[in-house]
Coordinates of C-alpha atoms in Angstrom, one line a residue:
M143 CA -22.1 -2.8 -5.0
P144 CA -18.7 -5.5 -5.0
A145 CA -15.5 -3.0 -4.7
I146 CA -12.6 -4.2 -6.0
I147 CA -8.9 -3.7 -3.7
H148 CA -6.0 -3.4 -6.2
L149 CA -3.4 -3.9 -3.4
V150 CA 0.6 -2.5 -4.0
R151 CA 3.7 -3.3 -2.8
H152 CA 5.9 -0.3 -2.9
A153 CA 8.8 0.1 -5.3
Q154 CA 12.2 -0.5 -4.7
G155 CA 13.3 2.0 -2.2
Y156 CA 17.2 2.5 -1.1
H157 CA 16.7 0.4 1.8
N158 CA 15.6 -2.5 -0.3
L159 CA 19.5 -2.6 -1.8
S160 CA 21.2 -4.1 1.9
V161 CA 21.0 -4.6 5.3
E162 CA 22.8 -1.7 6.5
N163 CA 20.3 0.7 4.4
E164 CA 17.7 -0.4 6.7
Q165 CA 19.1 1.8 9.1
M166 CA 17.8 4.6 6.4
H167 CA 15.0 6.6 7.8
D168 CA 12.3 6.7 5.5
P169 CA 14.1 6.2 2.7
D170 CA 13.0 7.2 -1.1
L171 CA 12.9 5.2 -4.3
T172 CA 15.9 4.4 -5.9
P173 CA 15.9 5.3 -10.0
L174 CA 15.3 1.5 -10.9
G175 CA 12.1 2.1 -8.3
E176 CA 10.7 5.1 -10.4
E177 CA 11.4 2.7 -13.5
Q178 CA 9.3 0.3 -11.8
C179 CA 6.4 2.8 -11.3
S180 CA 6.5 3.4 -14.8
A181 CA 6.0 0.3 -15.6
L182 CA 3.8 -1.1 -13.4
R183 CA 1.1 1.8 -14.8
E184 CA 1.5 0.5 -18.0
A185 CA 1.1 -2.8 -16.8
F186 CA -1.6 -2.0 -14.8
G187 CA -3.5 -0.9 -18.2
Q188 CA -5.8 1.9 -19.3
E189 CA -9.2 0.2 -18.8
Q190 CA -8.6 -0.4 -15.1
H191 CA -6.7 3.1 -14.6
A192 CA -10.0 4.5 -16.3
K193 CA -11.8 2.3 -13.2
V194 CA -10.0 3.4 -10.3
K195 CA -11.9 6.0 -7.8
C196 CA -9.7 6.5 -4.9
L197 CA -6.0 6.3 -4.5
V198 CA -4.7 5.1 -0.6
A199 CA -1.4 4.9 0.7
S200 CA 0.8 4.2 3.3
P201 CA 2.1 7.5 4.6
L202 CA 6.1 6.3 4.1
R203 CA 7.8 8.4 1.4
R204 CA 8.2 5.4 -0.6
T205 CA 4.6 4.2 -0.9
L206 CA 3.2 7.9 -1.3
H207 CA 5.8 8.2 -4.4
T208 CA 4.6 5.0 -6.0
C209 CA 1.3 5.8 -5.6
I210 CA 1.8 8.7 -7.1
L211 CA 4.5 7.9 -9.9
G212 CA 2.5 4.5 -10.7
F213 CA -1.4 5.5 -11.0
A214 CA -1.9 9.2 -10.8
P215 CA -3.3 9.7 -14.0
R216 CA -0.8 11.7 -16.9
L217 CA -1.7 15.3 -18.2
S218 CA -1.7 15.9 -21.8
E219 CA 1.2 17.8 -23.6
G220 CA -0.3 21.4 -23.1
E221 CA -1.4 20.4 -19.5
E222 CA 2.5 19.1 -18.3
E223 CA 4.0 22.5 -20.3
E224 CA 1.6 24.9 -18.5
Q225 CA 2.3 23.1 -15.2
Q226 CA 6.3 23.3 -15.5
Q227 CA 5.8 27.0 -16.4
Q228 CA 3.7 27.5 -13.3
Q229 CA 6.3 25.2 -11.4
Q230 CA 9.0 27.5 -12.3
Q231 CA 7.5 30.4 -11.8
Q232 CA 6.7 29.5 -7.9
G233 CA 10.4 28.0 -7.9
Q234 CA 9.3 24.2 -7.6
R235 CA 10.5 21.5 -8.9
G236 CA 8.1 19.6 -11.2
R237 CA 9.2 16.0 -10.7
V238 CA 5.7 14.4 -10.7
R239 CA 2.8 15.2 -12.9
V240 CA -0.2 16.3 -11.2
N241 CA -3.8 15.8 -12.1
P242 CA -6.4 16.6 -9.8
N243 CA -8.6 14.0 -10.8
L244 CA -8.0 11.2 -8.0
Y245 CA -6.0 13.5 -5.9
P246 CA -5.3 13.7 -3.2
V247 CA -3.8 10.1 -2.1
R248 CA -5.3 9.3 0.7
A249 CA -2.4 8.6 3.5
L250 CA -3.2 6.1 6.2
D251 CA -1.2 5.2 9.4
I252 CA -2.6 2.0 9.8
L253 CA -1.1 0.5 6.3
Q254 CA 2.6 1.6 7.1
E255 CA 5.3 -1.3 7.2
V256 CA 5.7 -3.6 10.5
S257 CA 8.9 -3.1 11.9
A258 CA 10.3 -0.7 14.0
E259 CA 13.1 -0.3 11.8
P260 CA 14.3 3.2 10.7
C261 CA 13.4 1.8 6.9
D262 CA 10.1 1.6 8.3
T263 CA 9.8 4.5 10.5
G264 CA 7.5 7.2 9.0
S265 CA 8.6 11.1 8.9
S266 CA 6.3 13.6 10.7
T267 CA 3.4 15.2 8.9
D268 CA 4.8 18.9 8.9
R269 CA 7.7 17.1 6.5
L270 CA 5.4 15.0 4.4
A271 CA 2.8 18.0 3.7
A272 CA 6.0 20.0 2.7
E273 CA 7.0 17.7 0.5
F274 CA 4.0 16.5 -1.2
G275 CA 1.4 19.3 -0.6
S276 CA -2.1 19.4 -1.9
R277 CA -1.2 16.0 -3.6
V278 CA -1.8 14.2 -0.5
D279 CA -4.5 13.8 2.5
L280 CA -2.8 13.7 5.6
T281 CA -5.7 13.4 7.7
G282 CA -5.3 10.1 8.1
V283 CA -2.0 10.3 10.2
D284 CA -2.1 10.7 13.5
D285 CA 1.2 12.5 14.3
A286 CA 1.3 12.2 18.0
D287 CA 2.4 8.5 17.8
W288 CA 2.4 6.9 14.4
T289 CA 6.2 7.0 14.5
D290 CA 6.1 5.2 18.0
K291 CA 6.6 2.0 17.0
T292 CA 8.7 0.9 20.2
S293 CA 6.9 1.9 23.2
G294 CA 4.3 -1.0 24.5
S295 CA 1.9 1.7 24.5
S296 CA 1.7 2.0 20.9
R297 CA -0.7 0.3 18.5
F298 CA 2.2 0.2 16.0
E299 CA 4.6 -1.9 17.9
P300 CA 5.1 -4.8 15.9
T301 CA 3.3 -7.6 17.7
A302 CA 1.9 -10.8 16.2
E303 CA -0.9 -9.6 17.7
K304 CA -0.8 -5.7 17.4
L305 CA -0.4 -6.5 13.6
T306 CA -3.3 -8.6 13.3
A307 CA -5.3 -5.9 15.0
R308 CA -4.3 -3.0 12.7
A309 CA -4.5 -4.9 9.8
K310 CA -8.4 -5.7 10.7
E311 CA -9.0 -2.2 11.4
A312 CA -7.2 -1.1 7.9
R313 CA -9.5 -4.0 5.8
K314 CA -12.7 -1.9 7.4
V315 CA -11.5 1.1 6.9
L316 CA -10.7 0.5 3.0
R317 CA -14.4 -0.7 3.1
R318 CA -15.8 2.3 4.4
I319 CA -13.8 4.3 1.4
A320 CA -15.5 1.8 -1.3
S321 CA -19.1 2.6 0.4
E322 CA -18.3 6.0 0.0
F323 CA -18.6 5.5 -3.8
G324 CA -21.0 3.2 -4.2
G325 CA -24.6 3.9 -5.2
E326 CA -27.2 3.6 -7.8
G327 CA -26.0 2.3 -10.9
V328 CA -22.4 1.7 -9.6
E329 CA -21.2 -1.5 -10.5
E330 CA -17.9 -1.9 -9.4
V331 CA -15.7 0.6 -7.3
H332 CA -11.9 0.4 -7.5
I333 CA -9.3 1.6 -5.5
V334 CA -5.7 1.4 -5.4
V335 CA -4.1 1.0 -1.9
V336 CA 0.0 0.9 -2.2
T337 CA 1.7 -0.5 1.4
H338 CA 4.2 -2.8 2.4
G339 CA 6.0 -6.4 1.3
G340 CA 5.3 -7.4 5.0
F341 CA 2.1 -5.7 6.2
L342 CA 0.6 -7.3 3.3
H343 CA 0.7 -10.7 4.1
F344 CA -1.4 -9.8 7.5
L345 CA -3.9 -7.2 5.3
T346 CA -5.0 -10.4 3.3
D347 CA -4.3 -13.2 5.6
D348 CA -2.3 -14.7 2.7
W349 CA 0.9 -16.0 3.5
T350 CA 2.0 -18.2 0.5
G351 CA 4.6 -18.3 -1.8
I352 CA 7.3 -16.4 0.6
P353 CA 10.6 -17.8 -0.2
Q354 CA 13.3 -19.6 2.3
G355 CA 14.6 -16.1 4.1
K356 CA 12.6 -13.6 3.1
A357 CA 9.8 -11.6 4.7
T358 CA 7.2 -11.3 1.8
G359 CA 6.0 -12.7 -1.2
W360 CA 5.4 -9.8 -3.1
S361 CA 7.8 -8.2 -5.3
N362 CA 8.5 -4.3 -5.7
C363 CA 5.5 -2.7 -7.6
E364 CA 3.5 -6.1 -7.6
Y365 CA 0.1 -5.5 -7.4
R366 CA -3.1 -8.1 -6.8
S367 CA -6.4 -7.9 -7.0
Y368 CA -9.2 -8.5 -4.1
Q369 CA -12.9 -8.5 -3.2
F370 CA -14.3 -8.5 0.3
V371 CA -15.3 -12.0 1.1
D372 CA -18.9 -10.5 2.8
S373 CA -20.6 -8.3 -0.2
T374 CA -23.0 -7.2 2.2
Y375 CA -19.8 -5.7 4.4
K376 CA -21.3 -6.9 7.8
D377 CA -18.2 -9.4 8.1
D378 CA -16.6 -8.0 11.5
D379 CA -13.0 -8.8 10.1
A380 CA -13.6 -7.5 6.5
E381 CA -12.1 -10.5 5.2
L382 CA -10.4 -10.0 1.8
Q383 CA -9.9 -12.6 -0.9
E384 CA -7.9 -12.3 -4.1
T385 CA -9.9 -12.2 -7.3
E386 CA -9.9 -15.4 -9.4
G387 CA -8.4 -13.1 -12.7
S388 CA -5.7 -12.0 -10.3
W389 CA -4.5 -15.5 -9.0
R390 CA -4.6 -16.5 -12.5
R391 CA -2.6 -14.0 -13.7
R392 CA 0.3 -14.7 -10.9
S393 CA -0.1 -18.5 -10.1
G394 CA -1.4 -20.2 -14.2
S395 CA -2.9 -23.7 -13.1
I396 CA -1.8 -23.8 -9.8
T397 CA -4.4 -24.9 -7.1
R398 CA -5.7 -21.8 -4.7
P399 CA -5.5 -22.5 -0.9
T400 CA -9.3 -22.9 0.9
R401 CA -9.5 -20.1 3.5
T402 CA -9.0 -22.5 6.2
E403 CA -5.6 -24.1 4.7
Q404 CA -4.8 -20.4 4.6
K405 CA -4.7 -19.9 8.4
E406 CA -3.2 -22.9 8.9
M407 CA -0.2 -21.9 6.9
G408 CA -0.5 -18.4 8.2
A409 CA 0.1 -19.5 11.9
V410 CA 2.9 -21.8 10.5
V411 CA 4.6 -19.2 8.7
Q412 CA 4.3 -16.0 11.0
D413 CA 6.9 -18.0 13.4
S414 CA 9.2 -18.2 11.2
L415 CA 8.7 -14.8 9.7
T416 CA 9.1 -13.4 13.5
P417 CA 13.2 -12.9 12.9
L418 CA 12.9 -11.5 9.5
L419 CA 9.7 -9.0 9.9
K420 CA 11.7 -8.2 13.4
L421 CA 8.3 -8.4 15.2
K422 CA 8.9 -8.5 19.1
V423 CA 7.7 -11.6 21.2
Y424 CA 7.0 -11.2 25.2

């Protein structure tokens, strides 16, 4: 049962506007970011939307909003009017259209962004529950430690070693989620995963296309599609490889690097990205 993992970088957040804004704690999307989500919904296409079995996201607010705005199915006109009436009666503001088909979004703390900057540090589960309610499943978020990114004992401390381990753990969790939707007669399982530009390079082990002076080669709201290299799901690293169609969509006729070339490139690029990703070095 092959799984297609559609990896997405979140839409533009206020922290993307300036270096100073990186001191904002768990910032929201900008109006442009919300427009990017609408464009992403259209670009992803109705045919692919219909195949998605599960929505997964980092618990940062910008990734959750991107996931909901970009991938939650639209309501019919009648359903939307009924929902708005219910929200008005309950004193709620209807920012996001809700459809239960793909809810709740599964929030996974291991998908959070790399650095310990305020913009990359999440909110408490109480705050997230108050904001997102039943639209998000927070059981994959350990409230005791997911916002601790500074202590040496934290698995979320931004060191290259811990990030590599966290990315491996994340791939294994995504593989388990894919297995939940497999079974007789299932040709492919499509899962959408919304996470962050820096972490995506660790998650995919793809270090190509990073502009000089930038911390990621992923644009806001860009999506790429991946499969697990080992279709038997026994690979301990749960390695991902971009699908041919996804690579051609973004790279045209450029020759794809081999896995060996990717790994060699990763070792070099990680060193140069250390200050940009604000990694700790001991």
